[in-house]
PDB file of C-alpha atoms in Angstrom:
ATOM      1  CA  UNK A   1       7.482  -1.911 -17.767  1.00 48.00           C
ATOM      2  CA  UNK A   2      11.433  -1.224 -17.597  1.00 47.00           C
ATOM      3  CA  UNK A   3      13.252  -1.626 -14.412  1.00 46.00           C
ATOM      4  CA  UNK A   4      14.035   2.265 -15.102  1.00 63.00           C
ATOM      5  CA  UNK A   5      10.254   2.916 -14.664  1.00 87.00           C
ATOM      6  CA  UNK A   6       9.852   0.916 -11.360  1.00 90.00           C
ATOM      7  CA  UNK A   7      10.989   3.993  -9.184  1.00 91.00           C
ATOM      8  CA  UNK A   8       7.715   6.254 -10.950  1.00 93.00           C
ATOM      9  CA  UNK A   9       5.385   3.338 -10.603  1.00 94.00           C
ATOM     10  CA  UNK A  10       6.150   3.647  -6.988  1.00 92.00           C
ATOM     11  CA  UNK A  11       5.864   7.052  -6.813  1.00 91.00           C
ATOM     12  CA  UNK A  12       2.731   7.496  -8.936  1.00 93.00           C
ATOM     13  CA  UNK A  13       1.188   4.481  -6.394  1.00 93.00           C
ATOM     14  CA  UNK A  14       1.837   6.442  -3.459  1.00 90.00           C
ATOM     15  CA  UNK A  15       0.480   9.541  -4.697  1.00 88.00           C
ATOM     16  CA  UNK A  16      -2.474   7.804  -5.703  1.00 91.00           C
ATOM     17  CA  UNK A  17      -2.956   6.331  -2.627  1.00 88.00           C
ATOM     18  CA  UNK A  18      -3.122   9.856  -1.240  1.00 82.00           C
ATOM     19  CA  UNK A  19      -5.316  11.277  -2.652  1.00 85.00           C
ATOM     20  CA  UNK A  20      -7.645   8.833  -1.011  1.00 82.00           C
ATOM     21  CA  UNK A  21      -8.057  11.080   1.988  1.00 73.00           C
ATOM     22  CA  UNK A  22      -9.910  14.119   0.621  1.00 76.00           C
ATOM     23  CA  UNK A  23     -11.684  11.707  -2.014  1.00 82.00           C
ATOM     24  CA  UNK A  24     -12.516   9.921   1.596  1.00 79.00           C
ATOM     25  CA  UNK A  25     -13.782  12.762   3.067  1.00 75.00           C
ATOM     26  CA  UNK A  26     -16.799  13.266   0.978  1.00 80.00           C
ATOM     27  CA  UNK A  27     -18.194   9.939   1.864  1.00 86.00           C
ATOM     28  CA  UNK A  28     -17.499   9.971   6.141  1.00 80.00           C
ATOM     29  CA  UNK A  29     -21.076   9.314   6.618  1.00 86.00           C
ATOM     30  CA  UNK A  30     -21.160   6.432   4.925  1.00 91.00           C
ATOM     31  CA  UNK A  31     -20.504   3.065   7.054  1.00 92.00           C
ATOM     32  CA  UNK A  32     -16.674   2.286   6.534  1.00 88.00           C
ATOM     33  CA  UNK A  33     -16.328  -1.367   6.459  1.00 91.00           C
ATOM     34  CA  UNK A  34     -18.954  -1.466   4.186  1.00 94.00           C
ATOM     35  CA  UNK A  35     -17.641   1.201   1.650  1.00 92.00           C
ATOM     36  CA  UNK A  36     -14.266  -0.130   1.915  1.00 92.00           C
ATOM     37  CA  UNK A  37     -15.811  -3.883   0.451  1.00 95.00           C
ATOM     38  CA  UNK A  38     -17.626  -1.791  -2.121  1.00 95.00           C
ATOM     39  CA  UNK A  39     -13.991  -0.346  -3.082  1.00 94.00           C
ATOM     40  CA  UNK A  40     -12.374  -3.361  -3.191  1.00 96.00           C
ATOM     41  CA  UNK A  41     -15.020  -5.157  -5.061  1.00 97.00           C
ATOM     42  CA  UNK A  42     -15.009  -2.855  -7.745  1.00 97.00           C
ATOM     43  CA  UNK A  43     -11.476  -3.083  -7.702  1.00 96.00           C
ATOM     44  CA  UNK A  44     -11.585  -6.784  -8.120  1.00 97.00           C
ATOM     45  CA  UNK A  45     -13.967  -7.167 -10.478  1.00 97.00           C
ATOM     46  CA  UNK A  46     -11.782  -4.804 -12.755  1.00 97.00           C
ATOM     47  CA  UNK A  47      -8.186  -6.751 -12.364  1.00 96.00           C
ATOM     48  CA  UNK A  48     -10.137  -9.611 -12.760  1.00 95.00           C
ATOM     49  CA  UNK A  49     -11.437  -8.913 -16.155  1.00 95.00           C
ATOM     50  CA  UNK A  50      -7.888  -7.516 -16.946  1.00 94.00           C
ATOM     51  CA  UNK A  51      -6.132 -11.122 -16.060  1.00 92.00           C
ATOM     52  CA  UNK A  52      -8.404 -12.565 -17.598  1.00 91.00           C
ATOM     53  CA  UNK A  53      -8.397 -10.364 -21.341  1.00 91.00           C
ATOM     54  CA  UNK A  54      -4.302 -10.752 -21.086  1.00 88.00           C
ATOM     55  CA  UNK A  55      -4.277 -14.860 -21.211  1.00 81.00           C
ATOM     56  CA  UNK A  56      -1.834 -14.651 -18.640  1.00 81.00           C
ATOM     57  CA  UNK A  57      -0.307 -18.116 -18.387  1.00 82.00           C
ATOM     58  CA  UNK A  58      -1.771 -20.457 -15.609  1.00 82.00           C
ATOM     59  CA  UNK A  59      -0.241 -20.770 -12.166  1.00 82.00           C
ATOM     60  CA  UNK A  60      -1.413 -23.121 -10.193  1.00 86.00           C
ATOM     61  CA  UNK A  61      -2.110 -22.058  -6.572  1.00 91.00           C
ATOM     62  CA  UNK A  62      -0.306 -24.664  -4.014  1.00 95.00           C
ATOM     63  CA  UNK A  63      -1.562 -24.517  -0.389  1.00 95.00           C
ATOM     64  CA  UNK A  64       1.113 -22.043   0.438  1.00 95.00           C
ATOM     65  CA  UNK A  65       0.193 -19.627  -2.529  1.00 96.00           C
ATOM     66  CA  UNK A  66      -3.663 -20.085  -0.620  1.00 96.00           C
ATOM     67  CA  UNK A  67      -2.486 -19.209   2.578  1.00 97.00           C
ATOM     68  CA  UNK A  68      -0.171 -16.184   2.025  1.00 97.00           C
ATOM     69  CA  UNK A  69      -3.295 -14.679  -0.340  1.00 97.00           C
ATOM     70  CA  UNK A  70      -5.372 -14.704   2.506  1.00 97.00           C
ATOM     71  CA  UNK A  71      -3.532 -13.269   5.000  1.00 97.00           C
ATOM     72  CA  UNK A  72      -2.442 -10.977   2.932  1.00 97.00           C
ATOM     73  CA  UNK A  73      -6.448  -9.678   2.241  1.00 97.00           C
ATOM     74  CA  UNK A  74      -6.778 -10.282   6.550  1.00 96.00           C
ATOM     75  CA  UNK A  75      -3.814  -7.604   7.478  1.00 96.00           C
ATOM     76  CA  UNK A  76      -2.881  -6.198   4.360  1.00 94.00           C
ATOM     77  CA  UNK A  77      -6.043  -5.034   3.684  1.00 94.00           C
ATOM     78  CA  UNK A  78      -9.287  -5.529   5.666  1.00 92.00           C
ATOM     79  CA  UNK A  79      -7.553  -5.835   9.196  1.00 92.00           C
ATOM     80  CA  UNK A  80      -5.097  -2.950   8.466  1.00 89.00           C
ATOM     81  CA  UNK A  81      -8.441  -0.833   7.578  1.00 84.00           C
ATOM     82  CA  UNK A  82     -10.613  -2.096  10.948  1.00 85.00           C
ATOM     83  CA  UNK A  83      -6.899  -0.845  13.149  1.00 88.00           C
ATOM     84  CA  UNK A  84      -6.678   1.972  11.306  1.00 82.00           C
ATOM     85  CA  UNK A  85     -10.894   3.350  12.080  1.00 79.00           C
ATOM     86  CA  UNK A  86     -11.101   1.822  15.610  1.00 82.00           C
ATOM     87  CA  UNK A  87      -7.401   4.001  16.181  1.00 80.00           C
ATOM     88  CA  UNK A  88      -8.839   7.275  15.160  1.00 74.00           C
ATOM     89  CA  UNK A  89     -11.669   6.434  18.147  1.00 78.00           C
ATOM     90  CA  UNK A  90      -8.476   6.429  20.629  1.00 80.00           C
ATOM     91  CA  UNK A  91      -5.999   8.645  19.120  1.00 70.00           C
ATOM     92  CA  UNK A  92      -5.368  12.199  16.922  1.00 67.00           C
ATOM     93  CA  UNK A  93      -5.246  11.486  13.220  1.00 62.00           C
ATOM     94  CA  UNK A  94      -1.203  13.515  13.374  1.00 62.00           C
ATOM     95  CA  UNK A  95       0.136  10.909  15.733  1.00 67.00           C
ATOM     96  CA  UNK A  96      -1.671   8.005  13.747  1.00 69.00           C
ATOM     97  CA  UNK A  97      -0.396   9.398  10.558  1.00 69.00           C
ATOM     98  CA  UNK A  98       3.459   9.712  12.600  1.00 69.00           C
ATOM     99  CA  UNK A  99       3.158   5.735  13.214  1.00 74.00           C
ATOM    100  CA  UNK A 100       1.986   4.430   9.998  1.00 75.00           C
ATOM    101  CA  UNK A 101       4.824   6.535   8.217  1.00 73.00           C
ATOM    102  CA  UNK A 102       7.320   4.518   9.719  1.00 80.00           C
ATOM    103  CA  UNK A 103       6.652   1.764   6.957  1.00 85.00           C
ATOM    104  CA  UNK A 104       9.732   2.854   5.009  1.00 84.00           C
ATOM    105  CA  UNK A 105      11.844   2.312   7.609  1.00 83.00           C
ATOM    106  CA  UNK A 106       9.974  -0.835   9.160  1.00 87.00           C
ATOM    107  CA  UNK A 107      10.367  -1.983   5.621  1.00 89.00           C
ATOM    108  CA  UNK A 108      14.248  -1.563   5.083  1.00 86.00           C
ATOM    109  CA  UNK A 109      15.229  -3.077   8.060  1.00 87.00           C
ATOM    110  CA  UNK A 110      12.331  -6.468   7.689  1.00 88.00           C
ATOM    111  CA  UNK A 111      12.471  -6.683   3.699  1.00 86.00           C
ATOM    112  CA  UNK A 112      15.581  -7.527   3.082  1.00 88.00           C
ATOM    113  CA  UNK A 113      15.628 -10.257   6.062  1.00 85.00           C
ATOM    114  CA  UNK A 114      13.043 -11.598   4.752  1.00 83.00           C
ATOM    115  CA  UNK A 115      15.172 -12.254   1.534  1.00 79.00           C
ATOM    116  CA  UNK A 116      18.035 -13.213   4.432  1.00 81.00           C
ATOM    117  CA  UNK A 117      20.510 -10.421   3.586  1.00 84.00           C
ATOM    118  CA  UNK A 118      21.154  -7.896   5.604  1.00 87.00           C
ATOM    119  CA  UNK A 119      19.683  -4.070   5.437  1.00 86.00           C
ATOM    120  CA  UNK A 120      21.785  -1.997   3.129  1.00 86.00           C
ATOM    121  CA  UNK A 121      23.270   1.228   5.321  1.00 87.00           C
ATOM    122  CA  UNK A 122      22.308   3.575   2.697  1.00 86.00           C
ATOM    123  CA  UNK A 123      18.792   2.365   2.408  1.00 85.00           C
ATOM    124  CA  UNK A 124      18.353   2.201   6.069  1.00 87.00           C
ATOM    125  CA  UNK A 125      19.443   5.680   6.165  1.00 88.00           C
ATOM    126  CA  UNK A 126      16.978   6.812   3.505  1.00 84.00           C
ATOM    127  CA  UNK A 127      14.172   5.258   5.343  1.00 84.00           C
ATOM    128  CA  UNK A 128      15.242   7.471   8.977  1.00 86.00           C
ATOM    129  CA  UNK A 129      14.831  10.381   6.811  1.00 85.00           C
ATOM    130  CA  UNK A 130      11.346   9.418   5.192  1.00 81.00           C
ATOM    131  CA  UNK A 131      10.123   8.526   8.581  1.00 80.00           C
ATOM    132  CA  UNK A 132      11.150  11.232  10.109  1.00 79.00           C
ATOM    133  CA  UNK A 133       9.292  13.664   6.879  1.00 78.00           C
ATOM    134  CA  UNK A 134       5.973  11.824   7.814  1.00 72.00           C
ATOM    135  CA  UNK A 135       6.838  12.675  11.441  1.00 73.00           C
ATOM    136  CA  UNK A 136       7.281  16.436  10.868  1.00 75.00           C
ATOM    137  CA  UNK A 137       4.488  16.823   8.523  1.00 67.00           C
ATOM    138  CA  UNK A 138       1.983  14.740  11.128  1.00 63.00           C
ATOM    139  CA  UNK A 139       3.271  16.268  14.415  1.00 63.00           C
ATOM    140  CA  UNK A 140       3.512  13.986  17.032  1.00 53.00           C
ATOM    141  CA  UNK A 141      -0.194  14.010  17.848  1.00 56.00           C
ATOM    142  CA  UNK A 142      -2.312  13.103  20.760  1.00 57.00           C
ATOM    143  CA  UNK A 143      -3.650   9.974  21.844  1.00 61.00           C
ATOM    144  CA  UNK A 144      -4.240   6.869  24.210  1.00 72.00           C
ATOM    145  CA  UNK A 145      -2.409   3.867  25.123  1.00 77.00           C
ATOM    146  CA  UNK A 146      -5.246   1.873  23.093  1.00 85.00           C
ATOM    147  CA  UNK A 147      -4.966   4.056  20.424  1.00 79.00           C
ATOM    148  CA  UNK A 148      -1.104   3.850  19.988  1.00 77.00           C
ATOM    149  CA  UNK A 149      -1.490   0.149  20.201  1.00 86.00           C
ATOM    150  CA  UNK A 150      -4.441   0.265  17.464  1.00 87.00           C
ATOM    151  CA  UNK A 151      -1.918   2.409  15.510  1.00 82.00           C
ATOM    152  CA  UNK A 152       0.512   0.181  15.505  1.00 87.00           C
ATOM    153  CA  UNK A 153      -1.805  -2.735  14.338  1.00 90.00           C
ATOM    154  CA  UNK A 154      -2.223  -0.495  11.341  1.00 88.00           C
ATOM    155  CA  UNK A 155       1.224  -0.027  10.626  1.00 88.00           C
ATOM    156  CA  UNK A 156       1.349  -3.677  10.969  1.00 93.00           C
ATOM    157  CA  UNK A 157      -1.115  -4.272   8.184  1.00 92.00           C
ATOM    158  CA  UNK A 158       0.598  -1.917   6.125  1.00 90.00           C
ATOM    159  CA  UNK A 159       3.874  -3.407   6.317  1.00 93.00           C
ATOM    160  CA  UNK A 160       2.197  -6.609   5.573  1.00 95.00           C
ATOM    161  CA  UNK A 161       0.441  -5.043   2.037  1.00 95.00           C
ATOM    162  CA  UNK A 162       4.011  -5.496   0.644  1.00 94.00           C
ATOM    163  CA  UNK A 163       5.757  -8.208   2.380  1.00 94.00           C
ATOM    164  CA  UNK A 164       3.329 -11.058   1.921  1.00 95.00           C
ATOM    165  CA  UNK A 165       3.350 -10.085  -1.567  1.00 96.00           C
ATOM    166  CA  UNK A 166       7.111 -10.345  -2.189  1.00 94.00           C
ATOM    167  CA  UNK A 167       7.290 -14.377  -2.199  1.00 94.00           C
ATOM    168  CA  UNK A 168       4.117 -14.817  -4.393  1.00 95.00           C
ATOM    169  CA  UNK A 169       4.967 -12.194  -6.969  1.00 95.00           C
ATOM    170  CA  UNK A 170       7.612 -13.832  -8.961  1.00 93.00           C
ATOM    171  CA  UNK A 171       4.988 -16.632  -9.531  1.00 92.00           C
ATOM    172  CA  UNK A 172       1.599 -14.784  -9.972  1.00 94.00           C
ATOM    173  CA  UNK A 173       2.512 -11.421 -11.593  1.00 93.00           C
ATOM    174  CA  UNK A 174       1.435  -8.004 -10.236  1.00 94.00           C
ATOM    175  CA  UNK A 175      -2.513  -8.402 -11.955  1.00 94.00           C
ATOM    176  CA  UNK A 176      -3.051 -11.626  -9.835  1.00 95.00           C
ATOM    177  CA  UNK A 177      -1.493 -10.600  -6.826  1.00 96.00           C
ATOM    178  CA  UNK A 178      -3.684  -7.050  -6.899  1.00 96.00           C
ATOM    179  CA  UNK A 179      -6.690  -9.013  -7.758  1.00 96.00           C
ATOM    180  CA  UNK A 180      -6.919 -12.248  -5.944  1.00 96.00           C
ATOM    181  CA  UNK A 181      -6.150 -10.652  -2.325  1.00 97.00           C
ATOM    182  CA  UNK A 182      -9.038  -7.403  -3.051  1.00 97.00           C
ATOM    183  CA  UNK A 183     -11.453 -10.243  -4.069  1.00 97.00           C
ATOM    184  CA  UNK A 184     -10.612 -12.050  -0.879  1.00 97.00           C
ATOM    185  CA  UNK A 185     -10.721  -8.870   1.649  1.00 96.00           C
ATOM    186  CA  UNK A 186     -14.665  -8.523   0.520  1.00 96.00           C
ATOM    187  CA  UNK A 187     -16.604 -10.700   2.458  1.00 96.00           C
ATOM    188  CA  UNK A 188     -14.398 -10.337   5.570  1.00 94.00           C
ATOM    189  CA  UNK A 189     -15.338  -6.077   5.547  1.00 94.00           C
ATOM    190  CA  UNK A 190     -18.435  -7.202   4.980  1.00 95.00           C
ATOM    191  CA  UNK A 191     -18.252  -9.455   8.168  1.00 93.00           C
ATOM    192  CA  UNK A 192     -16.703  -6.478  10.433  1.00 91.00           C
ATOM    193  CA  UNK A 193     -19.486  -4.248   8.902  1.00 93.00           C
ATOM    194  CA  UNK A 194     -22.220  -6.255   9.872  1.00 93.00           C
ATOM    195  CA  UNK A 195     -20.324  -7.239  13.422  1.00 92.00           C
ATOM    196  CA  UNK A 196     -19.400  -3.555  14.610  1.00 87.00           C
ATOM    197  CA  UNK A 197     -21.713  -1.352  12.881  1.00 88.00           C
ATOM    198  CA  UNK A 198     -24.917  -3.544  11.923  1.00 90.00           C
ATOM    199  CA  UNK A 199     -26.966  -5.081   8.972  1.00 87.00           C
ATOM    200  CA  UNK A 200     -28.386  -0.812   8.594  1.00 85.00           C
ATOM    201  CA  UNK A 201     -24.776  -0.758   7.342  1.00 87.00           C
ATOM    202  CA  UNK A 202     -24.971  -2.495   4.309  1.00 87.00           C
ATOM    203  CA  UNK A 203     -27.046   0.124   2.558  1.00 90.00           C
ATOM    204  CA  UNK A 204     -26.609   1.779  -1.564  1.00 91.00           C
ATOM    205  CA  UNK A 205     -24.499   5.026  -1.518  1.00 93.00           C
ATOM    206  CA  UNK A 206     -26.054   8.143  -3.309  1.00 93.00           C
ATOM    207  CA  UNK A 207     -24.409   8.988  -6.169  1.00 94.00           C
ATOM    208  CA  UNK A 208     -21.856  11.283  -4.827  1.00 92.00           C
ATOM    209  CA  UNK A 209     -20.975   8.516  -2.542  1.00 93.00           C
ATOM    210  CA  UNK A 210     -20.916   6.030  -5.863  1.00 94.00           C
ATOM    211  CA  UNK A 211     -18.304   8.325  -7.403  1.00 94.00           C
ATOM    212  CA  UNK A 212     -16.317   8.721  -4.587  1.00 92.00           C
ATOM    213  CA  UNK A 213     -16.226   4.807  -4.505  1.00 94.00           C
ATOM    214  CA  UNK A 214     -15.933   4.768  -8.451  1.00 95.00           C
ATOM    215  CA  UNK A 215     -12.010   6.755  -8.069  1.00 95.00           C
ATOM    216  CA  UNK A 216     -11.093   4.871  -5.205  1.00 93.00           C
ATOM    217  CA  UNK A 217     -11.719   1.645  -6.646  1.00 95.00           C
ATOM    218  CA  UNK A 218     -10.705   2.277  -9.838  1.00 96.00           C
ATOM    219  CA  UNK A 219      -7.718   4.631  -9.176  1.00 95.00           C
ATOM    220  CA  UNK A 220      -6.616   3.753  -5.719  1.00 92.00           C
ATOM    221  CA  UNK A 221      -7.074   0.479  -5.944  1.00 94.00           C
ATOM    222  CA  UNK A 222      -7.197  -1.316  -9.440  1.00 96.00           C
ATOM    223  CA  UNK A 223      -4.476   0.860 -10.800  1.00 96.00           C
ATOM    224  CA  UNK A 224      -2.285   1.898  -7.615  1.00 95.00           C
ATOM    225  CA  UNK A 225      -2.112  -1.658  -6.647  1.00 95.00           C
ATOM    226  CA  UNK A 226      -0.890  -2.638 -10.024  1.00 96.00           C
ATOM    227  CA  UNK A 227       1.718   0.308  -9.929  1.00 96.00           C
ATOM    228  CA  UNK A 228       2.992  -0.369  -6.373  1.00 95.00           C
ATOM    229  CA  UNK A 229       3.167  -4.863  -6.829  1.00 96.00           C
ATOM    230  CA  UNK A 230       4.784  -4.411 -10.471  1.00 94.00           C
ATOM    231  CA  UNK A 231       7.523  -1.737  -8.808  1.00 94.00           C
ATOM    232  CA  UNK A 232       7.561  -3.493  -5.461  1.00 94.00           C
ATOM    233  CA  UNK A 233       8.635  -6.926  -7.619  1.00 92.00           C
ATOM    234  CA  UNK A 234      11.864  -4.775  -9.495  1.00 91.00           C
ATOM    235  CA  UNK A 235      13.454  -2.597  -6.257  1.00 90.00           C
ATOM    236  CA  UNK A 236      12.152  -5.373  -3.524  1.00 90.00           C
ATOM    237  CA  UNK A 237      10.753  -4.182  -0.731  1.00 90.00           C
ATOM    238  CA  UNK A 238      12.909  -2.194   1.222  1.00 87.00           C
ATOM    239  CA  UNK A 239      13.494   0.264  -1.804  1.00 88.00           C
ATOM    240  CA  UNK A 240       9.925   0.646  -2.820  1.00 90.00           C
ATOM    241  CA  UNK A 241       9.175   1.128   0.672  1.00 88.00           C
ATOM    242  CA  UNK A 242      10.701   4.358   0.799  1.00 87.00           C
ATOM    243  CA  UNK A 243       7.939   5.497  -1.480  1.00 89.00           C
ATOM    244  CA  UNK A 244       5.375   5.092   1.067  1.00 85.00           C
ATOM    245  CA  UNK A 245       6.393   8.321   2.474  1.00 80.00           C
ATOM    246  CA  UNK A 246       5.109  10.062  -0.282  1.00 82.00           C
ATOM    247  CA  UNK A 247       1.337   9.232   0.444  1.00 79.00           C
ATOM    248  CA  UNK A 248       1.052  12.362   3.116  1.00 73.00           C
ATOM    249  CA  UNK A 249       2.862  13.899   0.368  1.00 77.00           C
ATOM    250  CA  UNK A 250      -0.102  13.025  -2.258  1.00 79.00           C
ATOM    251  CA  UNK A 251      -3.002  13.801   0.373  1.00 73.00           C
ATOM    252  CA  UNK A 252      -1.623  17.024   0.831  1.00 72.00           C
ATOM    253  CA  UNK A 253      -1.110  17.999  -3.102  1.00 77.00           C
ATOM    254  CA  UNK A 254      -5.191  17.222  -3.390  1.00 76.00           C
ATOM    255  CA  UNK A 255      -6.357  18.812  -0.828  1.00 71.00           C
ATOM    256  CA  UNK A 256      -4.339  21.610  -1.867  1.00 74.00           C
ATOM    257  CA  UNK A 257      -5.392  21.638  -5.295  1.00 77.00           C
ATOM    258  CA  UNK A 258      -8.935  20.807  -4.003  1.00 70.00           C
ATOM    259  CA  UNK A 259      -9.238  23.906  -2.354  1.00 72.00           C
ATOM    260  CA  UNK A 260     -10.121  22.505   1.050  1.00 64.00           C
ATOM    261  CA  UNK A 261      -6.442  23.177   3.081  1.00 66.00           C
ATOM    262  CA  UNK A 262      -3.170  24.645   2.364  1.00 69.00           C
ATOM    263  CA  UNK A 263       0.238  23.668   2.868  1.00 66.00           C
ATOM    264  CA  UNK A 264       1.557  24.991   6.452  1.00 73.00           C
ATOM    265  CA  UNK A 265       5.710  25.215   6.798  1.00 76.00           C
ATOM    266  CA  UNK A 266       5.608  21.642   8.729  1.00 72.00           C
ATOM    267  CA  UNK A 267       4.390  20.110   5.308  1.00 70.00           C
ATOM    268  CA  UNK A 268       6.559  21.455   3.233  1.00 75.00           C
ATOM    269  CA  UNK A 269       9.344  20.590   5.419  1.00 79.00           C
ATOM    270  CA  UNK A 270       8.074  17.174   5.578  1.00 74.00           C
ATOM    271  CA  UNK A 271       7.940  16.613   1.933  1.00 74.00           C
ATOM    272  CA  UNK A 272      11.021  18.020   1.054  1.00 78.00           C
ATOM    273  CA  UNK A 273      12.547  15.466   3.776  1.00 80.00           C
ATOM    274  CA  UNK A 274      10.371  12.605   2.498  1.00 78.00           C
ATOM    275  CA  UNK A 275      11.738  13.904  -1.152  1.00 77.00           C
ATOM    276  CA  UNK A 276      15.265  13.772  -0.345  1.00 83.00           C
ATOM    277  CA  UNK A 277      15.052  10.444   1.895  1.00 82.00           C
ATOM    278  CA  UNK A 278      13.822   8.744  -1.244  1.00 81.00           C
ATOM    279  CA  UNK A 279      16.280   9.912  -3.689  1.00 80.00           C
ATOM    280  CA  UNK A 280      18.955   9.020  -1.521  1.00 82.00           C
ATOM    281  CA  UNK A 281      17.847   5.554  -1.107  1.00 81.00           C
ATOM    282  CA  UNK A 282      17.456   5.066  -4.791  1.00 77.00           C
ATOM    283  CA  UNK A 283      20.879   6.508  -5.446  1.00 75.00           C
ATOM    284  CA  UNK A 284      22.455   3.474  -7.489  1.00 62.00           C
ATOM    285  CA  UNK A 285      25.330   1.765  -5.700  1.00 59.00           C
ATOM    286  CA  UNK A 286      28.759   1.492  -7.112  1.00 53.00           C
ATOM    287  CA  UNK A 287      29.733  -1.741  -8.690  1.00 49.00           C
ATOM    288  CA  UNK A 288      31.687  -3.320  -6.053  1.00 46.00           C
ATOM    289  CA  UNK A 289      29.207  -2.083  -3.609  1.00 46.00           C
ATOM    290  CA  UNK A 290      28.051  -4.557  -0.981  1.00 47.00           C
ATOM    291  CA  UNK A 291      24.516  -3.262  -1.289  1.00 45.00           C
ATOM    292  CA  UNK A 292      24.628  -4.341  -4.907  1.00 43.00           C
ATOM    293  CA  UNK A 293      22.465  -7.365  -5.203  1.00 46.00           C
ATOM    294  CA  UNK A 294      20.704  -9.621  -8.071  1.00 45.00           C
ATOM    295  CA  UNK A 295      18.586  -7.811 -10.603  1.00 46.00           C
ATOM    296  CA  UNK A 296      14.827  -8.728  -9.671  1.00 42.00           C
ATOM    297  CA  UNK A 297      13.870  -7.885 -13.556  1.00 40.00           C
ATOM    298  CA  UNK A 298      15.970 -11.702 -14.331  1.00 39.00           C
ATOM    299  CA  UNK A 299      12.412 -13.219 -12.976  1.00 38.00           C
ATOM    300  CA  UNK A 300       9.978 -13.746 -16.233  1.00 33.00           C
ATOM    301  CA  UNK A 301       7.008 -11.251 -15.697  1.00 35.00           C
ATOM    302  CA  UNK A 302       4.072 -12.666 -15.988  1.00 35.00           C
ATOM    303  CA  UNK A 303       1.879  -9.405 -15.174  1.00 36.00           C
TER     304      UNK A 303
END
């Protein structure tokens, strides 16, 4: 993939991603820890086979490698999915989505810290306007205490997804660093399932169920994690992260062309901010700009 690609990679990733809420609606009766293992097991088993066909080169996994892989399935995934059900119990799905679509700009401001250089202005910027898209599009919502706090914790996890990743990229590739971390989130949604919803949980879906599994496995999973680690390892993450702001944008093209909800002037509004926001942060600098920084593409890809 060319660096000039990385920017629709993101966006396609996003989009994907979605698309997962009407897709997720046809399964609500189905136990949600346990689905979501089923997801990412499918998921896994597919990058798997994939690293595996491609010969990738070996990379040894040092205790640190270990470590960062598993907490990166614990928030990134599974815990990020337990704060994100237990909030909708406490709190309006608007002011849940309002929280968790301050990514972008938790992302500029922690991502490049993280990399110890300081936020670029213009991507900073970018990110206030992609937040605030989500915001409009959401509404501020309703909710508890608890269930701002529970938001939060989801936001948390998100944030995580891409920052955890960032140091083990360069060294694993994309494939590995979808793969390994899905594989790992299994058995502990399988854990939560059986902890806050039973053993009745772990039960076969019907096959409407399977094939709602089937796309988001395969789709939002296998090939939207792929999409978002390769891009997220080219722009870094505080300019990928602006491209989370277009996952409202995604959920509300399918249930749009789904037939099942049309687009009120708050949406619209909201993705033509998110829109804008995101094409303002990937504006290129000029040369002697200080935002200017290293070319990630220099690091051999290995995915």
């Amino acid at each position: 993939m060319k660096l000039s690609a990385a920017p629709v990679a993101a966006a396609s990733a996003m989009l994907l991603v979605g698309t997962s809420t009407a897709v997720s609606a046809t399964i609500a009766d189905y136990p949600v820890f346990a689905g979501q293992a089923l997801r990412y097991a499918l998921a896994a088993a597919i990058l798997l086979v994939v690293v595996r066909r491609q010969r990738l080169p070996r990379a040894g996994l040092t205790p640190r490698d270990v470590v960062l892989l598993v907490a990166l399935a614990a928030t990134g995934l599974a815990g990020f999915n337990v704060f994100l059900v237990e909030a909708t119990r406490h709190a309006g799905p608007a002011m849940i989505a309002a929280v968790v679509g301050a990514v972008p700009l938790v992302l500029a401001l922690v991502g490049p810290l993280t990399e110890r250089r300081r936020p670029a202005p213009r991507t900073v910027g970018a990110a206030l306007v992609v937040a605030l898209g989500t915001a409009v599009a959401a509404g501020l919502g309703s909710g508890s205490l608890k269930g701002l706090l529970l938001a939060l914790g989801a936001l948390a996890g998100e944030v995580a997804f891409s920052l955890l990743a960032v140091p083990l990229l360069p060294k694993l590739g994309a494939l590995r660093v979808a793969a390994y971390p899905a594989a790992l989130s299994v058995p502990m949604l399988l854990a939560a399932s059986v902890v806050l919803d039973g053993t009745d949980s772990l039960r076969l879906p019907t096959l409407g169920q399977a094939a709602a599994f089937g796309y988001l496995g395969v789709i939002v999973t296998a090939i939207a994690f792929f999409l978002w680690y390769d891009a997220l390892r080219r722009l870094g993450a505080d300019r990928a992260g602006l491209f989370a702001g277009l996952v409202p944008v995604g959920a509300l093209l399918t249930t749009v062309v789904l037939g099942i909800g049309r687009a009120g002037a708050a949406d619209v509004t909201g993705a033509l901010l998110v829109a804008a926001g995101v094409a303002l942060g990937m504006r290129q600098p000029r040369p002697r700009d200080p935002e200017t920084r290293p070319d990630a593409s220099g690091v051999r890809e290995l995915a």
